[in-house]
Coordinates of C-alpha atoms and ligand atoms in Angstrom, one line a residue:
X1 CA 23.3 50.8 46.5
X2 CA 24.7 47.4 45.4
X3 CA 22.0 44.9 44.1
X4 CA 24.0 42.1 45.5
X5 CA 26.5 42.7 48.8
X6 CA 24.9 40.0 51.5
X7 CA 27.5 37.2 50.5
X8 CA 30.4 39.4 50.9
X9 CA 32.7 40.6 53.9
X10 CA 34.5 43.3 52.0
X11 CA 33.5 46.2 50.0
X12 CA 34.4 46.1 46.5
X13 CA 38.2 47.5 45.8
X14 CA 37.7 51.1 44.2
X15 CA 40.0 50.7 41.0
X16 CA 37.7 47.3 40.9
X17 CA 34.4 49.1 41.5
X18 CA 35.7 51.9 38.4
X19 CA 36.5 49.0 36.2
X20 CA 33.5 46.8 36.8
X21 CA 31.0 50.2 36.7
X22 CA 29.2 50.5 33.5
X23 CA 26.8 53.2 34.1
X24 CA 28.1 55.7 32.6
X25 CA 28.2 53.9 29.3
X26 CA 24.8 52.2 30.2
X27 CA 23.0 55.2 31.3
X28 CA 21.8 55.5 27.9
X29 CA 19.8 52.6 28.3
X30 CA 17.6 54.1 30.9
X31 CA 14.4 54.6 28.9
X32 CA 14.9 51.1 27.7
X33 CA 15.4 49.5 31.2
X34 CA 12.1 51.7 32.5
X35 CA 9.7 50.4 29.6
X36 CA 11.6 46.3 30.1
X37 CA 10.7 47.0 34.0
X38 CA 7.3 48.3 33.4
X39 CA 6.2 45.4 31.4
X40 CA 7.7 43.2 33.5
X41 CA 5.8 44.8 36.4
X42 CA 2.5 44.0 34.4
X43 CA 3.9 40.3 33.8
X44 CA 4.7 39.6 37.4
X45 CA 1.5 41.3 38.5
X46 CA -0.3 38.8 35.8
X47 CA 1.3 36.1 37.4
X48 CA 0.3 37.0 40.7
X49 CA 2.8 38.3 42.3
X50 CA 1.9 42.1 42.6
X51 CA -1.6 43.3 43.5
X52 CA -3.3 45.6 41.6
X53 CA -2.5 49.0 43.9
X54 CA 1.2 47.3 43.9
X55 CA 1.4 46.8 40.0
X56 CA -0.3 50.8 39.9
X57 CA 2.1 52.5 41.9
X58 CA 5.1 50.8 40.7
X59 CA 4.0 52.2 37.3
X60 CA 3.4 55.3 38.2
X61 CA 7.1 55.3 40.0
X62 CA 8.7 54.2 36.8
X63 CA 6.7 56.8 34.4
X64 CA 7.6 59.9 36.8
X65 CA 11.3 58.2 36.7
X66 CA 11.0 58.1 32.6
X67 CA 10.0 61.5 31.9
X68 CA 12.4 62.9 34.6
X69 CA 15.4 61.0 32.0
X70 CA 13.6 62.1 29.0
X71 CA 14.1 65.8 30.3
X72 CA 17.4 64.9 31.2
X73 CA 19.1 62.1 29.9
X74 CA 22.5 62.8 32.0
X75 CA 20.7 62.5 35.3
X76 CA 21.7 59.2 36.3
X77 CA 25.7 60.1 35.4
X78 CA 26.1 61.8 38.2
X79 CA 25.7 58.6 40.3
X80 CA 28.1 55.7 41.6
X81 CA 25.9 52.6 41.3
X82 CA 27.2 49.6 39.6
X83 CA 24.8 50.0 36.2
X84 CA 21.7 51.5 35.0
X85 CA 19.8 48.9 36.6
X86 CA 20.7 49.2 39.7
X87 CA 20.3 53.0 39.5
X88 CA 16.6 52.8 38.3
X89 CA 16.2 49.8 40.5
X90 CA 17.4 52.0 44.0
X91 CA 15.1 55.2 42.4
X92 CA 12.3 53.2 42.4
X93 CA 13.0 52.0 45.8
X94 CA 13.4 55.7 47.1
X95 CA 10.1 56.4 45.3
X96 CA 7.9 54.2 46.6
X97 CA 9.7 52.3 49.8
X98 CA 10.0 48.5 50.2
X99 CA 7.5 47.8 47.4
X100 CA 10.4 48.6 44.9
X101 CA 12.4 45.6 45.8
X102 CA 9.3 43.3 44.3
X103 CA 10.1 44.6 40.7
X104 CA 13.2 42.4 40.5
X105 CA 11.4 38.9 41.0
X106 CA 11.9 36.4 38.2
X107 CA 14.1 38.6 36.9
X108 CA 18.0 38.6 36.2
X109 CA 20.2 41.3 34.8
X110 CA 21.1 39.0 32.6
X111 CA 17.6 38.7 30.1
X112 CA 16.8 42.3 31.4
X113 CA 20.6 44.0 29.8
X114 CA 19.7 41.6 26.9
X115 CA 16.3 43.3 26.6
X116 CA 17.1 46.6 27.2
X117 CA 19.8 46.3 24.4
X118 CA 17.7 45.2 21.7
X119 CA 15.2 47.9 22.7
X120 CA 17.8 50.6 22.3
X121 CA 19.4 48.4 19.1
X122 CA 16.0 48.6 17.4
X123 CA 15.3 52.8 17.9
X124 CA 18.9 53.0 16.5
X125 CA 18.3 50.8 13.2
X126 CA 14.5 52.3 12.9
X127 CA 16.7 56.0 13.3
X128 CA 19.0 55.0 10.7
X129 CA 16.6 53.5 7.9
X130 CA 14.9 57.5 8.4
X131 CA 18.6 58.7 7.8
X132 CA 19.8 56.5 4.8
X133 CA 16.2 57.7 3.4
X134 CA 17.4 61.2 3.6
X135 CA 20.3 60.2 2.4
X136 CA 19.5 58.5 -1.0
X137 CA 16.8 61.5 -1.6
X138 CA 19.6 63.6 -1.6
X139 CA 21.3 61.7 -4.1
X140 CA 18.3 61.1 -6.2
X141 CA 17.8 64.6 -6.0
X142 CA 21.3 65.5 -6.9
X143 CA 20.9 62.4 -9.9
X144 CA 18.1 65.1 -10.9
X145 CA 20.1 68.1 -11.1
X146 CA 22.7 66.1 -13.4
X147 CA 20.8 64.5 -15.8
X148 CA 22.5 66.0 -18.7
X149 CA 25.9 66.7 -17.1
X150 CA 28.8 64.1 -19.0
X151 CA 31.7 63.7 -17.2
X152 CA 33.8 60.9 -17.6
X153 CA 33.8 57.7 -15.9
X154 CA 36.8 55.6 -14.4
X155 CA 38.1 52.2 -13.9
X156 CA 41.6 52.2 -12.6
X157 CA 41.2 55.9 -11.7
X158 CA 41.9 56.1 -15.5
X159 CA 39.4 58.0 -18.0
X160 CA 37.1 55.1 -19.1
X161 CA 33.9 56.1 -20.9
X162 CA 31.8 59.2 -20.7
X163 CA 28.9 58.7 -18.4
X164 CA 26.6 61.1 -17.3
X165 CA 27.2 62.4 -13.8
X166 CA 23.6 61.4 -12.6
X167 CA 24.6 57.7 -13.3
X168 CA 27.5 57.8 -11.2
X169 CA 24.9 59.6 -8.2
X170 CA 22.6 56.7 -8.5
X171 CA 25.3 54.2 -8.3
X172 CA 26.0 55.1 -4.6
X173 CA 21.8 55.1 -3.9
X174 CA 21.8 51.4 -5.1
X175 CA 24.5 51.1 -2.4
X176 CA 22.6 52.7 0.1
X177 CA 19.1 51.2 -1.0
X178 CA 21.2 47.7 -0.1
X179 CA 22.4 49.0 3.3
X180 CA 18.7 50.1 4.6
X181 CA 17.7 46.6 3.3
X182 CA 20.5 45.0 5.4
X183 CA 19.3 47.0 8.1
X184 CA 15.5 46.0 7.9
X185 CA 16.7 42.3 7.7
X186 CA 19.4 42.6 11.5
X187 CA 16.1 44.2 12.8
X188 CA 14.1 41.0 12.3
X189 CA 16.4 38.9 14.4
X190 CA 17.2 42.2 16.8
X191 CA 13.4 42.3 17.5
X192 CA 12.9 39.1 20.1
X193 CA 12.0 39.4 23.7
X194 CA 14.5 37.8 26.0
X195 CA 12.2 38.8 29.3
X196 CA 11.3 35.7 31.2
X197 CA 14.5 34.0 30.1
X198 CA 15.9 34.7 33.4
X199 CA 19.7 34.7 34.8
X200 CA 20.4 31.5 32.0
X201 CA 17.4 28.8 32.7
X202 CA 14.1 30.5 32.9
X203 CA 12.7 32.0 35.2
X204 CA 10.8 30.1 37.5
X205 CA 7.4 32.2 37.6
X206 CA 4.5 31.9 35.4
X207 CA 4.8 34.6 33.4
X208 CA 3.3 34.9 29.9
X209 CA 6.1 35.4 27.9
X210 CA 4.0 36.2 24.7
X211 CA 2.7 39.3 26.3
X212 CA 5.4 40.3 27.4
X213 CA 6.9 40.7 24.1
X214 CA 3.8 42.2 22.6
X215 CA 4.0 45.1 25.3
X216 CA 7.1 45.9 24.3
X217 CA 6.5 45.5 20.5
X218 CA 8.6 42.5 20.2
X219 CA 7.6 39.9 17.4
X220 CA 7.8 37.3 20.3
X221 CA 9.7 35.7 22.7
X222 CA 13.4 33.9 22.6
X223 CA 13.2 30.2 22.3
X224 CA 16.5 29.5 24.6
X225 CA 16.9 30.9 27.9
X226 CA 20.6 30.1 27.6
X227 CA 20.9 31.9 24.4
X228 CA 18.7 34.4 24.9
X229 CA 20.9 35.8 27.4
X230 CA 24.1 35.1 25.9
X231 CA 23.5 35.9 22.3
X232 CA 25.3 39.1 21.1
X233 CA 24.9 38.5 17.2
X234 CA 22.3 40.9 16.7
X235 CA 24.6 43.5 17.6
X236 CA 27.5 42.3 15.5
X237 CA 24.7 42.6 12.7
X238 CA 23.7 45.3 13.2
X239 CA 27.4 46.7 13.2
X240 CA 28.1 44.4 10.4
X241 CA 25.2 46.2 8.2
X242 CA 26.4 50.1 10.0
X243 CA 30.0 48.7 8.2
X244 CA 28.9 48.0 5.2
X245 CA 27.4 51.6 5.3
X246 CA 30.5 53.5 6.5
X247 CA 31.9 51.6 3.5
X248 CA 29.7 52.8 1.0
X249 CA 30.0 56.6 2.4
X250 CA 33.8 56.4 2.8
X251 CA 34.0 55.5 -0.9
X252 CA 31.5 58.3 -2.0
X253 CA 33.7 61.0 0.1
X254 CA 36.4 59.4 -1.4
X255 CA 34.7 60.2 -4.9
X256 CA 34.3 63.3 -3.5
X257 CA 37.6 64.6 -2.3
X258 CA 38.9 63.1 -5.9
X259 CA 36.4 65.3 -7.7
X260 CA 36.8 68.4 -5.4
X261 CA 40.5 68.6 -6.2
X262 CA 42.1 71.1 -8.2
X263 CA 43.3 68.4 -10.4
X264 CA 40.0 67.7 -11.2
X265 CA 37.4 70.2 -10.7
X266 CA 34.3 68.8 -11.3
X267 CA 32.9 69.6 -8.3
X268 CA 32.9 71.9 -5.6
X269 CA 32.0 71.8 -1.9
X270 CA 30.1 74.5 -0.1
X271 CA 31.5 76.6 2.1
X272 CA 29.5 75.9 5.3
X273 CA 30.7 72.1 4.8
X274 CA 34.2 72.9 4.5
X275 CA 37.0 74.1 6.7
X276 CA 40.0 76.9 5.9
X277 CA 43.6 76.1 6.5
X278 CA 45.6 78.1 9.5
X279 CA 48.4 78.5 7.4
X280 CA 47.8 78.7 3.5
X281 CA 44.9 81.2 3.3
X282 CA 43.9 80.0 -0.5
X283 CA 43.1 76.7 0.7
X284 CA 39.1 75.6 0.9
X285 CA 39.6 71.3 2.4
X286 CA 36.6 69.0 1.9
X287 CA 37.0 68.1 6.0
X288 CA 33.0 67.2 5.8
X289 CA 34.1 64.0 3.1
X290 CA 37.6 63.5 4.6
X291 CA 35.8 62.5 8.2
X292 CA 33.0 60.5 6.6
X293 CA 35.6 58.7 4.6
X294 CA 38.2 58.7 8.4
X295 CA 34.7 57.7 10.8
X296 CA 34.8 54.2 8.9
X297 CA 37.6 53.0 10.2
X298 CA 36.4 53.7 13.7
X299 CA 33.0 52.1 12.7
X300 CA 34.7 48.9 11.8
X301 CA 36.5 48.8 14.3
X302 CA 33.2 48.3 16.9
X303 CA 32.4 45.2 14.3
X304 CA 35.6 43.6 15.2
X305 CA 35.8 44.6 18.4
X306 CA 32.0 42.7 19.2
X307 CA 33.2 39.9 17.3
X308 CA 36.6 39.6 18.9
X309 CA 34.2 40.2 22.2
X310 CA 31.9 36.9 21.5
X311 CA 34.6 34.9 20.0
X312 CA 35.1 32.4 22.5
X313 CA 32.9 32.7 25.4
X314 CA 31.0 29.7 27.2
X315 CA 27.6 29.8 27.7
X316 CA 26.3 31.6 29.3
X317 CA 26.2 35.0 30.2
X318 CA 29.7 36.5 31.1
X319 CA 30.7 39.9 32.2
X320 CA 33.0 40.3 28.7
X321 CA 29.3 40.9 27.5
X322 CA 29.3 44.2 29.4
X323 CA 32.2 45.4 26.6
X324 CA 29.3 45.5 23.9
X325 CA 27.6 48.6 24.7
X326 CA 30.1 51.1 24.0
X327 CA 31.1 50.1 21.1
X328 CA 27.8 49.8 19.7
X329 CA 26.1 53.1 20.7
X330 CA 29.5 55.0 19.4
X331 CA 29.2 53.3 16.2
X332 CA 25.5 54.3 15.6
X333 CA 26.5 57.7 16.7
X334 CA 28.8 58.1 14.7
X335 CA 26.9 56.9 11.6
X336 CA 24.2 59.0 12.3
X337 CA 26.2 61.8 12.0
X338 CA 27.7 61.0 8.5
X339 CA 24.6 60.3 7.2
X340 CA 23.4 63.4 7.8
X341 CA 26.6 65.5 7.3
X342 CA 26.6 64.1 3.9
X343 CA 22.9 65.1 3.0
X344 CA 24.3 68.5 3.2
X345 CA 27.3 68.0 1.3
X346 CA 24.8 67.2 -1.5
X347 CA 22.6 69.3 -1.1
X348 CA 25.0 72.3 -1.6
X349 CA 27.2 70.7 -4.6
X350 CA 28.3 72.6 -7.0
X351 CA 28.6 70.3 -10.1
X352 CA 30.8 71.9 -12.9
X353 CA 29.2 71.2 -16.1
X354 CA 31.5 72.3 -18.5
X355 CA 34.5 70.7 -16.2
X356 CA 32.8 67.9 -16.5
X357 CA 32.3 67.6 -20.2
X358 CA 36.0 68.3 -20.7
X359 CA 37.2 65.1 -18.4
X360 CA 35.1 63.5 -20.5
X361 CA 36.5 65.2 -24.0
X362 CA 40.3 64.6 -23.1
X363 CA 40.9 61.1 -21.9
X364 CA 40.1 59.1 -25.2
X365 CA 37.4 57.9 -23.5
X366 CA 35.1 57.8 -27.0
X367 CA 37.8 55.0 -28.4
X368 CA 35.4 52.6 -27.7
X369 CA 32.6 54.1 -29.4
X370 CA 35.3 54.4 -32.4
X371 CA 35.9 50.3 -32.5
X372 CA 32.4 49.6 -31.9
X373 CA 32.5 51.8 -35.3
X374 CA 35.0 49.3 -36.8
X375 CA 32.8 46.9 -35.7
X376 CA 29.8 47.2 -37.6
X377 CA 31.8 47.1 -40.3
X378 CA 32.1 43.9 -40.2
X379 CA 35.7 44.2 -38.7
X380 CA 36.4 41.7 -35.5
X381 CA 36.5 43.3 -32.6
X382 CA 40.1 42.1 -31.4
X383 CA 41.0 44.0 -34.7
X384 CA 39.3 47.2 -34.4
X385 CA 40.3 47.3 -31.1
X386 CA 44.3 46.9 -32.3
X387 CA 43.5 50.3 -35.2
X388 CA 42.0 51.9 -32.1
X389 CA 45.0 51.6 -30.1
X390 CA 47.3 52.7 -32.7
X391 CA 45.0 55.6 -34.0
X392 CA 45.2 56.9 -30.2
X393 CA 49.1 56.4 -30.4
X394 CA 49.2 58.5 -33.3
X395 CA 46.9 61.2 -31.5
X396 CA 48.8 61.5 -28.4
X397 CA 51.9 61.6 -29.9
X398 CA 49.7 65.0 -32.1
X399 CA 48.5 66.1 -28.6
X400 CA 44.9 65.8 -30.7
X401 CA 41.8 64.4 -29.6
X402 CA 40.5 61.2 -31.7
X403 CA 38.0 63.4 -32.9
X404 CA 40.6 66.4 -34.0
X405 CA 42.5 64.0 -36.1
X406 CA 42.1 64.6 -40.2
X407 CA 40.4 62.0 -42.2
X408 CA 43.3 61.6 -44.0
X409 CA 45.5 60.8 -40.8
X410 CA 42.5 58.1 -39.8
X411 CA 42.4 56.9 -43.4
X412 CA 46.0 56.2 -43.7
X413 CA 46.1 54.4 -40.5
X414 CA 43.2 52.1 -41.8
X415 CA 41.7 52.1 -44.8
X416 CA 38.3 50.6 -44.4
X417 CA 37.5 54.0 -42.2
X418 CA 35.0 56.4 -43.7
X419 CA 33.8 60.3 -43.3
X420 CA 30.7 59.1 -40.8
X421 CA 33.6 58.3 -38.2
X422 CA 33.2 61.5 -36.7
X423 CA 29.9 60.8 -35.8
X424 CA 30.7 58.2 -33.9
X425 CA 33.3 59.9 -32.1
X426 CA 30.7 62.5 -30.5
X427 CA 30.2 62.7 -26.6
X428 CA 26.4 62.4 -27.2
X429 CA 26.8 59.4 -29.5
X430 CA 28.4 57.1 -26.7
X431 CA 25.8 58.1 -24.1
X432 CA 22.7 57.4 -26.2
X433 CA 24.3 54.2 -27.5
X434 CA 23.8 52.7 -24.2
X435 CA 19.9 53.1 -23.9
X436 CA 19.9 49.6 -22.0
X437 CA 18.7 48.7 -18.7
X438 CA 21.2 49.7 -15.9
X439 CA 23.3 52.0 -18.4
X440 CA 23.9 55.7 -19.1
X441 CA 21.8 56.6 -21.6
X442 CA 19.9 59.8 -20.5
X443 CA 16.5 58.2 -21.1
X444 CA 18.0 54.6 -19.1
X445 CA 18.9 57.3 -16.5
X446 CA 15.8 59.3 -16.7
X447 CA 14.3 56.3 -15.8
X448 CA 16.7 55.0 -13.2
X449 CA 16.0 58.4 -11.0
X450 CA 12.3 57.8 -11.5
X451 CA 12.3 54.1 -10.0
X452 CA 14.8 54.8 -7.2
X453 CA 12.3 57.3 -6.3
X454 CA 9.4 55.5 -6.4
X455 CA 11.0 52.7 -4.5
X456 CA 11.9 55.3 -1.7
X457 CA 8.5 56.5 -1.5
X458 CA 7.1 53.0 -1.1
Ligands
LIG1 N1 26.1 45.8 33.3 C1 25.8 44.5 33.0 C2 26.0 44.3 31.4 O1 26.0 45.3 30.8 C3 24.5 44.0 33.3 C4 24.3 42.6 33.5 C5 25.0 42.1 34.7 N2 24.8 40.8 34.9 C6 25.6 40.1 35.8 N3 25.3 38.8 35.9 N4 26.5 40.7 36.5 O2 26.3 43.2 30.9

């Protein structure tokens, strides 16, 4: 059943009808269009256009409807009408006779899609806020079980500094902590009530608009009736903040997939989150991190494919606005699935400690604990760091470690050097020289892991 049909001579063309369908993308909106329809019942029937016995069976019609799709969501897929709307609209009709056409007074498709949208937008933020929770647990957790672990830290994918391997853990929750709070903030502007907004003016029936919202735990109404049911930013927003996410994972498996490798073996997956090669039977691939890191591209892409969507349209609402679900719904999908994938990858990783601590060992990474040395003794720092560079010359060209070289080697090379260089020189004397705020000294870090937590408990 069409919702419209009495202007027209001709049925609709059928490659038209498939390309103008959107049901079975839409259909997963049905729960959402049954609560927007119930509460507008109770609006209309508040403004006097239902009776009570009208308002009660129409209810009742809509709640049998709702549980039917909550048992099974597919139902309405296997049906040709035009959209979810029209598909509860002619069930409610069948239900309960003539009385179903009523529901649709005062209302357009137009602030009832918009509706229905941000109902389904805000169960989809509220679902990932509970998944990035599980998700920086897991890497708290994991921050926990790595406390004392040094490995060594990069910039330029080059041996840097040691850190500990905890500190590099909590770096990614701060990223995640950001993307819940991104999240909570699209859901302010997500959670508005277009209902009563109309087709693009208002509707012309008395309905309190205030209510409405509050029924279907809306903050309130929309101020514009034109914008209300035109306005698609809350959904590049949202997919703007899901982005930023896939980002922030796609870097992490990166990190992953880096530290998995033979080349440096610092880590290793578990076997139920890994995959086997058909051909090379030795081969163990970190497929869990490689699609986390490969779903961001396809996340992305449903950011620029809303804003390339919006870009451009006139007021009001136009059927380009139909392109938003799909893009949307595959995004969050596909989120939710990496966030939780990758709670498991954590959960089962095997951190190499001793692996670790010899990344850290080999790269030189204490030489700037050794001009810091130089330093405090009084020795500018664009000097010490000059010795430092040519001391490591002089041990790579020995194959030594700093630490390996003889005092007379260090001595020769400058003479202001002393015996207590070696102290300096020690893993453990670079990490608990950076007992500051934000750094990656074990007790900085012991107290990192304990803040993140409580934050994530509050
Ligand atoms: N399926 C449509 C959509 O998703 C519903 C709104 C249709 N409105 C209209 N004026 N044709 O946008």
């Amino acid at each position: 059943m069409a919702l419209w049909g009495g202007r027209f001579e001709t049925k609709p063309d059928e490659l038209f009808k498939l390309f103008n369908d959107s049901l079975p993308v839409d259909a997963a909106l049905a729960l959402q269009d049954i609560d927007g329809s119930i509460a507008w019942a109770k609006a209309i029937h508040r403004a006097g256009v239902l009776n009570a016995d009208e308002l009660a069976r129409l209810t009742a019609a809509l709640t049998k409807l709702r549980s039917e799709i909550s048992d099974r969501p597919t139902l309405p897929l296997k049906d040709s009408d035009e959209d979810i709307h029209s598909w509860v609209e002619r069930r409610l009709i069948e239900a309960v006779g003539d009385l179903g056409k009523k529901l649709h007074t005062g209302r357009s498709r137009n602030d009832q899609v918009a509706t229905d949208f941000r109902l389904y937008v805000r169960a989809e933020i509220d679902a990932r806020s509970a998944e990035l929770k599980d998700a920086r647990r897991a890497l708290i957790d994991l921050a926990d079980r790595t406390k004392t672990v040094v490995t060594s830290g990069y910039t330029h994918l080059q041996r840097a500094q040691p850190i500990l391997f905890a500190h590099w853990a909590l770096a990614y929750q701060e990223m995640l902590e950001r993307d819940a709070a991104r999240f909570a903030d699209a859901r302010k502007r997500v959670n508005v009530c277009p209902l009563g907004s109309g087709a693009l003016a208002g509707t012309t029936y008395q309905v309190n608009r205030e209510q409405i919202a509050k029924d279907l735990g809306f903050d309130g109404p929309t101020r514009n009736s034109l914008d209300a049911t035109s306005d698609r930013d809350f959904v590049i927003e949202t997919l703007a903040a899901a982005s930023n996410c896939a980002i922030h994972l796609s870097r992490l498996a990166e990190d992953l997939i880096l530290f998995a490798s033979q080349e440096f073996g610092v880590v290793e997956m578990h076997d139920s989150v890994s995959s086997g090669s058909s051909l090379m039977p030795q081969k163990k691939n970190p497929d869990a991190c490689e699609l986390i890191r490969g779903k961001c591209g396809r996340i992305f892409g449903a950011l620029a494919t809303m804003s390339m969507t919006v870009k451009g349209l006139p007021l009001a609402y136009n059927k380009d606005l139909q392109e938003d679900k799909e893009p949307l719904i595959d995004a969050m999908r596909q989120l939710s699935m990496c966030l939780r994938v990758l709670v498991r990858v954590l959960d089962t990783l095997k951190v190499r400690e001793s692996r670790a601590r010899e990344t850290a060992l080999d790269g030189y990474a204490n030489a700037t604990e050794l001009a810091d040395y130089l330093v405090a003794k009084g020795i500018p720092f664009r000097e010490a760091h000059d010795v430092v560079g040519k001391l490591v010359r002089h041990a790579i060209s020995k194959s030594k470690r700093l630490e390996d070289l003889g005092f007379e080697d260090m001595h020769g090379i400058d003479a202001r050097i002393d015996a207590r260089v070696y102290e300096s020189l020690k893993l453990e004397a670079g990490l608990m020289r950076r007992e500051i705020a934000g750094g990656t000294g074990p007790n900085a870090v012991a107290s990192a892991i304990a803040a993140a937590r409580s934050r994530l408990d509050a």
